[in-house]
Amino acid sequence: MSQYPALTSGRRPVGVVSFAQYDNVRREDARNEVEMLMPVVTEVFGNIGITKDDVGFICSGSTDYLIGGPFSFVAALDAVGVWPPRAESHVEMDGAWALYEAWVLLQEGEIDAALVYCFGRSSMGDLSEIMAVQLDPYYLAPLWPDPTSLAALQAQALIDAGKATEADFAAVASRSRRSALDNPKAQVAYDRSAEELLAEDYEVAPLRRHALPPLTDGCAAVVLAAGDKAYEWCERPAFITGIDHRIETHSVGARDLTVSPSTRTAGEKAGVGTKKVDVAELHAPYAHQELILAEALGLGDGVSVNPSGGALAANPMMSAGLIRIGESARRIWSGQADRAVAHATSGPCLQQNLVCVLEGV
Amino acid sequence: MSEREPVTMMDAATRLDYEFTAGVAMSKNLHGYEQGKFIGQRCPKCKKVYVPSRGSCPTDGLPTDEIVELPNTGTVTTYCVVNVPFAGQSIEIPYICGQILLDGANLSFMGLLQEIPIDEVRMGLRVEAVWVPPEELGPTLASVKYFRPNGEPDADYETYKEYL
């Protein structure tokens, strides 16, 4: 009889059993999205010796705004090959939310396995402008605020509230980029002290270059399997024991940017605080956001935060959230961790947040 | 404030510019046009030839690595006579837009049909590509000026019924 962890969310144990990601790069000039995805999909199936015929559902996350072409998510399906026809869905969000949809379907019990993939490229347009289009179209988008400027307002609010200093931001960046040295998929990794980083000029005060995420082209994929199927394909599946996502108002000015109530609620619903957390992979594109997230999730000192380097190591749009789940799962498969918290964010200044608790038996 | 008219409408013009990445497979196809050639790719499993290929077989999800040079001839699988003017139209109406299935290909594409009276165009019509002069060839399908009848007897419906 297979052993399963107690579930906070759902009733059917669903595990992350395979994960693959593209070599995160500043600019992928040669390959199109399908050509980027194909090796990743091949790897995510190949890792566990299955084929597309072994999954009953495919769900993807991406946004056409990055590529500037309508229905790019339909074209991307060519990377999987969907014949004979199969159930498929797409979210105009990070792949972490595509994983959520697949998890919900797996709870229904009609299928036992799903492929989740996502892709995003920052190099095809001006990301600062593209990201502004997601904002409230009346009061905010016409001002074309870029994501770094909005994040800087949040960072300044943290400083003004006495909750953090620029040195704290630098400490996060220094630790993350040092951790990233052990991540072969990292785009930015270095061994530099926080003091050294503080000597950099401001990009947008109070944020210096080190506090910003890199611009990344990339993609990622995960296979989910339920119940015994998870054990069939993986010796120690990373079971999703809790998963929840919450959103705050689209109006950045109406929020207290120094806290993340949506992350706090999602974390509570996913049962983050019920047991010891070994590893947390937080999708914090800007260094100061890790501090806000760690507080919202109540992560204590014993937690290893972003051992992969997080989004500061590589930030492929629409994929960096799913990669947090994949990086967490990897550490459970290997036995490095028994319980991990993965987080994904979307929208300006941590507007929407997903929390996924993974456990091995 | 109360004396002012309420705002009921606003303009928020948005323009985003992009650089398109054709991809490895599509680049091979586009470079083919520079040499006056149709370059497709074959799926290793189902053996279908896509022209152009986007790098993968949409049925099998496998890389279409084998390069296939296709001939200049093909069949009109279906067509449309364009009588309606529209913005940006570059060809005088009426004209014929045909779906062309090159010989040996398993994917048809759209092409302009000329050198045939409109009332004589038909499904199964055998055609050949007419290229622009060599000095005007470029990495674009516009290197094909148009397709015209090549004089062969019409193709049997059975040979192209999967490609309408």
Coordinates of C-alpha atoms in Angstrom, one line a residue, chain A residues 102-345:
Chain A
A102 CA -4.5 20.6 -14.0
W103 CA -4.5 19.8 -10.3
V104 CA -8.2 20.7 -10.1
L105 CA -8.9 18.4 -13.0
L106 CA -6.9 15.6 -11.4
Q107 CA -9.0 16.0 -8.3
E108 CA -12.0 15.1 -10.3
G109 CA -10.5 11.6 -10.8
E110 CA -11.2 11.1 -14.5
I111 CA -7.5 11.3 -15.5
D112 CA -4.4 10.3 -13.7
A113 CA -1.7 12.4 -15.3
A114 CA -1.2 15.8 -16.9
L115 CA 1.4 17.8 -18.7
V116 CA 1.8 21.4 -17.7
Y117 CA 4.1 23.7 -19.7
C118 CA 4.7 27.4 -20.2
F119 CA 6.8 29.8 -22.2
G120 CA 7.7 33.4 -22.4
R121 CA 10.2 35.6 -24.0
S122 CA 11.2 39.0 -22.9
S123 CA 13.4 39.7 -25.9
M124 CA 10.8 40.2 -28.7
G125 CA 9.4 43.5 -27.5
D126 CA 10.0 46.2 -24.9
L127 CA 9.1 44.4 -21.7
S128 CA 8.7 47.7 -19.8
E129 CA 6.0 48.7 -22.2
I130 CA 4.4 45.3 -22.5
M131 CA 4.0 44.9 -18.8
A132 CA 2.3 48.4 -18.5
V133 CA -0.5 47.1 -20.7
Q134 CA -1.7 44.8 -17.9
L135 CA -2.5 47.7 -15.7
D136 CA -5.8 49.4 -15.1
P137 CA -6.5 51.0 -18.5
Y138 CA -8.0 54.3 -17.2
Y139 CA -5.7 55.7 -14.6
L140 CA -2.5 53.7 -14.7
A141 CA -1.8 52.2 -18.1
P142 CA -1.9 55.6 -19.9
L143 CA 1.1 56.6 -17.8
W144 CA 3.1 53.6 -19.0
P145 CA 4.7 52.9 -15.7
D146 CA 7.4 50.2 -16.1
P147 CA 7.5 47.3 -13.7
T148 CA 10.8 48.4 -12.2
S149 CA 9.4 51.8 -11.3
L150 CA 6.4 50.3 -9.7
A151 CA 8.6 47.9 -7.7
A152 CA 10.7 50.8 -6.6
L153 CA 7.7 52.5 -5.2
Q154 CA 7.1 49.3 -3.2
A155 CA 10.7 49.2 -2.1
Q156 CA 10.6 52.8 -1.0
A157 CA 7.4 52.1 1.0
L158 CA 9.2 49.3 2.8
I159 CA 12.0 51.7 3.7
D160 CA 9.6 54.4 4.8
A161 CA 7.7 52.0 7.0
G162 CA 11.0 51.0 8.7
K163 CA 10.6 47.4 7.6
A164 CA 13.7 47.1 5.5
T165 CA 16.8 48.9 4.3
E166 CA 18.7 49.0 1.0
A167 CA 21.3 46.8 2.7
D168 CA 18.6 44.2 3.2
F169 CA 17.8 44.2 -0.5
A170 CA 21.4 43.8 -1.3
A171 CA 21.7 40.9 1.2
V172 CA 18.8 39.1 -0.6
A173 CA 20.5 39.6 -4.0
S174 CA 23.9 38.6 -2.8
R175 CA 22.6 35.4 -1.2
S176 CA 20.4 34.5 -4.2
R177 CA 23.1 35.1 -6.8
R178 CA 25.5 33.0 -4.7
S179 CA 23.0 30.2 -4.5
A180 CA 22.5 30.5 -8.3
L181 CA 26.1 29.4 -8.8
D182 CA 24.9 25.9 -8.1
N183 CA 22.0 26.2 -10.5
P184 CA 23.1 25.2 -14.1
K185 CA 20.1 26.9 -15.5
A186 CA 20.8 30.3 -13.8
Q187 CA 21.3 33.2 -16.1
V188 CA 22.8 35.5 -13.5
A189 CA 25.0 34.1 -10.8
Y190 CA 28.0 35.6 -8.9
D191 CA 29.8 35.7 -5.6
R192 CA 29.6 39.3 -4.5
S193 CA 29.0 40.6 -1.0
A194 CA 26.1 42.8 -0.1
E195 CA 28.5 45.7 0.6
E196 CA 30.0 45.4 -2.8
L197 CA 26.5 45.4 -4.4
L198 CA 25.5 48.5 -2.5
A199 CA 28.2 50.4 -4.3
E200 CA 26.2 50.1 -7.6
D201 CA 24.3 53.1 -9.0
Y202 CA 20.5 53.2 -8.7
E203 CA 18.5 51.9 -11.6
V204 CA 15.3 53.4 -10.1
A205 CA 15.9 54.5 -6.5
P206 CA 15.9 52.8 -4.1
L207 CA 16.6 49.8 -6.4
R208 CA 20.0 49.1 -7.7
R209 CA 20.9 46.8 -10.6
H210 CA 21.4 43.8 -8.2
A211 CA 17.8 44.1 -6.9
L212 CA 16.3 43.7 -10.4
P213 CA 15.5 40.4 -12.2
P214 CA 17.3 39.6 -15.5
L215 CA 15.4 39.7 -18.8
T216 CA 15.0 36.1 -19.8
D217 CA 13.8 34.0 -22.7
G218 CA 12.7 30.5 -21.5
C219 CA 10.1 27.9 -20.9
A220 CA 9.4 25.0 -18.5
A221 CA 7.3 21.9 -18.1
V222 CA 6.1 19.7 -15.3
V223 CA 4.3 16.3 -15.2
L224 CA 1.7 15.8 -12.5
A225 CA 0.5 12.3 -11.6
A226 CA -2.1 11.2 -9.1
G227 CA -2.1 8.4 -6.6
D228 CA -0.3 5.2 -7.5
K229 CA 0.6 6.6 -10.9
A230 CA 2.9 9.1 -9.1
Y231 CA 4.8 6.2 -7.5
E232 CA 4.9 4.3 -10.7
W233 CA 6.8 7.2 -12.4
C234 CA 8.7 8.6 -9.4
E235 CA 10.4 7.0 -6.4
R236 CA 9.6 9.9 -4.1
P237 CA 6.9 12.1 -5.6
A238 CA 6.5 15.7 -4.4
F239 CA 2.9 15.6 -3.4
I240 CA 0.8 18.8 -3.5
T241 CA -0.6 18.8 0.0
G242 CA -1.9 22.4 -0.2
I243 CA -2.4 24.8 -3.1
D244 CA -4.3 28.1 -3.2
H245 CA -4.2 31.4 -5.0
R246 CA -5.5 34.9 -4.1
I247 CA -5.6 38.3 -5.8
E248 CA -5.6 41.9 -4.6
T249 CA -7.1 44.9 -6.2
H250 CA -5.7 46.0 -9.6
S251 CA -5.2 49.5 -8.2
V252 CA -1.7 49.7 -7.0
G253 CA -2.4 52.9 -5.2
A254 CA -5.1 51.3 -3.1
R255 CA -2.8 48.7 -1.6
D256 CA -0.4 48.7 1.3
L257 CA 2.5 47.6 -0.8
T258 CA 4.6 46.7 2.2
V259 CA 2.5 43.6 2.9
S260 CA 1.1 40.8 0.8
P261 CA -2.3 39.8 2.3
S262 CA -3.1 37.6 -0.8
T263 CA 0.1 35.6 -0.1
R264 CA -0.8 35.4 3.6
T265 CA -4.3 34.1 2.8
A266 CA -3.1 31.6 0.2
G267 CA -0.4 30.4 2.5
E268 CA -2.9 29.8 5.3
K269 CA -5.3 28.0 3.0
A270 CA -2.4 25.8 1.7
G271 CA -1.4 25.0 5.2
V272 CA 2.1 26.4 5.1
G273 CA 2.4 27.0 8.8
T274 CA 1.0 23.6 10.0
K275 CA 4.4 21.9 9.8
K276 CA 8.1 22.6 9.5
V277 CA 9.2 24.0 6.1
D278 CA 12.6 22.9 4.8
V279 CA 12.8 24.9 1.5
A280 CA 10.9 27.8 0.1
E281 CA 11.1 28.8 -3.6
L282 CA 9.6 32.3 -3.8
H283 CA 8.8 34.0 -7.0
A284 CA 10.2 37.4 -6.1
P285 CA 11.4 39.2 -9.3
Y286 CA 12.7 42.1 -7.2
A287 CA 14.9 41.5 -4.2
H288 CA 12.8 43.4 -1.7
Q289 CA 9.7 41.3 -2.6
E290 CA 11.3 38.2 -1.1
L291 CA 11.2 40.0 2.3
I292 CA 7.5 40.8 1.9
L293 CA 6.7 37.2 0.9
A294 CA 8.7 35.6 3.6
E295 CA 6.9 37.6 6.2
A296 CA 3.5 36.9 4.6
L297 CA 4.2 33.2 4.7
G298 CA 5.6 33.3 8.2
L299 CA 8.9 31.6 7.1
G300 CA 11.3 31.3 10.0
D301 CA 15.1 31.3 10.1
G302 CA 15.5 27.5 9.5
V303 CA 14.0 27.7 6.0
S304 CA 16.3 27.6 3.0
V305 CA 14.9 30.4 0.8
N306 CA 15.5 30.2 -3.0
P307 CA 18.3 27.7 -3.1
S308 CA 18.0 27.9 -6.9
G309 CA 18.6 31.7 -6.8
G310 CA 15.0 32.4 -7.5
A311 CA 13.7 34.8 -10.1
L312 CA 16.9 36.9 -9.5
A313 CA 18.8 34.1 -11.2
A314 CA 16.5 33.8 -14.2
N315 CA 13.1 35.4 -14.8
P316 CA 11.5 33.9 -17.9
M317 CA 8.1 35.5 -18.0
M318 CA 5.1 33.1 -17.5
S319 CA 7.5 30.4 -16.5
A320 CA 9.4 31.7 -13.4
G321 CA 6.5 30.7 -11.1
L322 CA 6.2 27.1 -12.4
I323 CA 10.0 26.8 -12.2
R324 CA 9.7 27.6 -8.4
I325 CA 7.4 24.5 -8.1
G326 CA 9.8 22.4 -10.2
E327 CA 12.8 23.5 -8.2
S328 CA 11.0 22.7 -4.9
A329 CA 9.9 19.3 -6.2
R330 CA 13.5 18.4 -7.3
R331 CA 14.6 18.9 -3.7
I332 CA 11.9 16.5 -2.4
W333 CA 12.7 13.8 -5.0
S334 CA 16.4 13.9 -4.0
G335 CA 15.6 13.8 -0.3
Q336 CA 17.2 17.2 0.4
A337 CA 13.8 18.4 1.7
D338 CA 10.7 16.7 3.1
R339 CA 8.5 19.7 2.8
A340 CA 8.7 22.7 0.5
V341 CA 6.7 25.8 -0.2
A342 CA 6.6 27.1 -3.8
H343 CA 5.2 30.5 -4.6
A344 CA 4.3 32.2 -7.9
T345 CA 3.3 35.8 -8.5

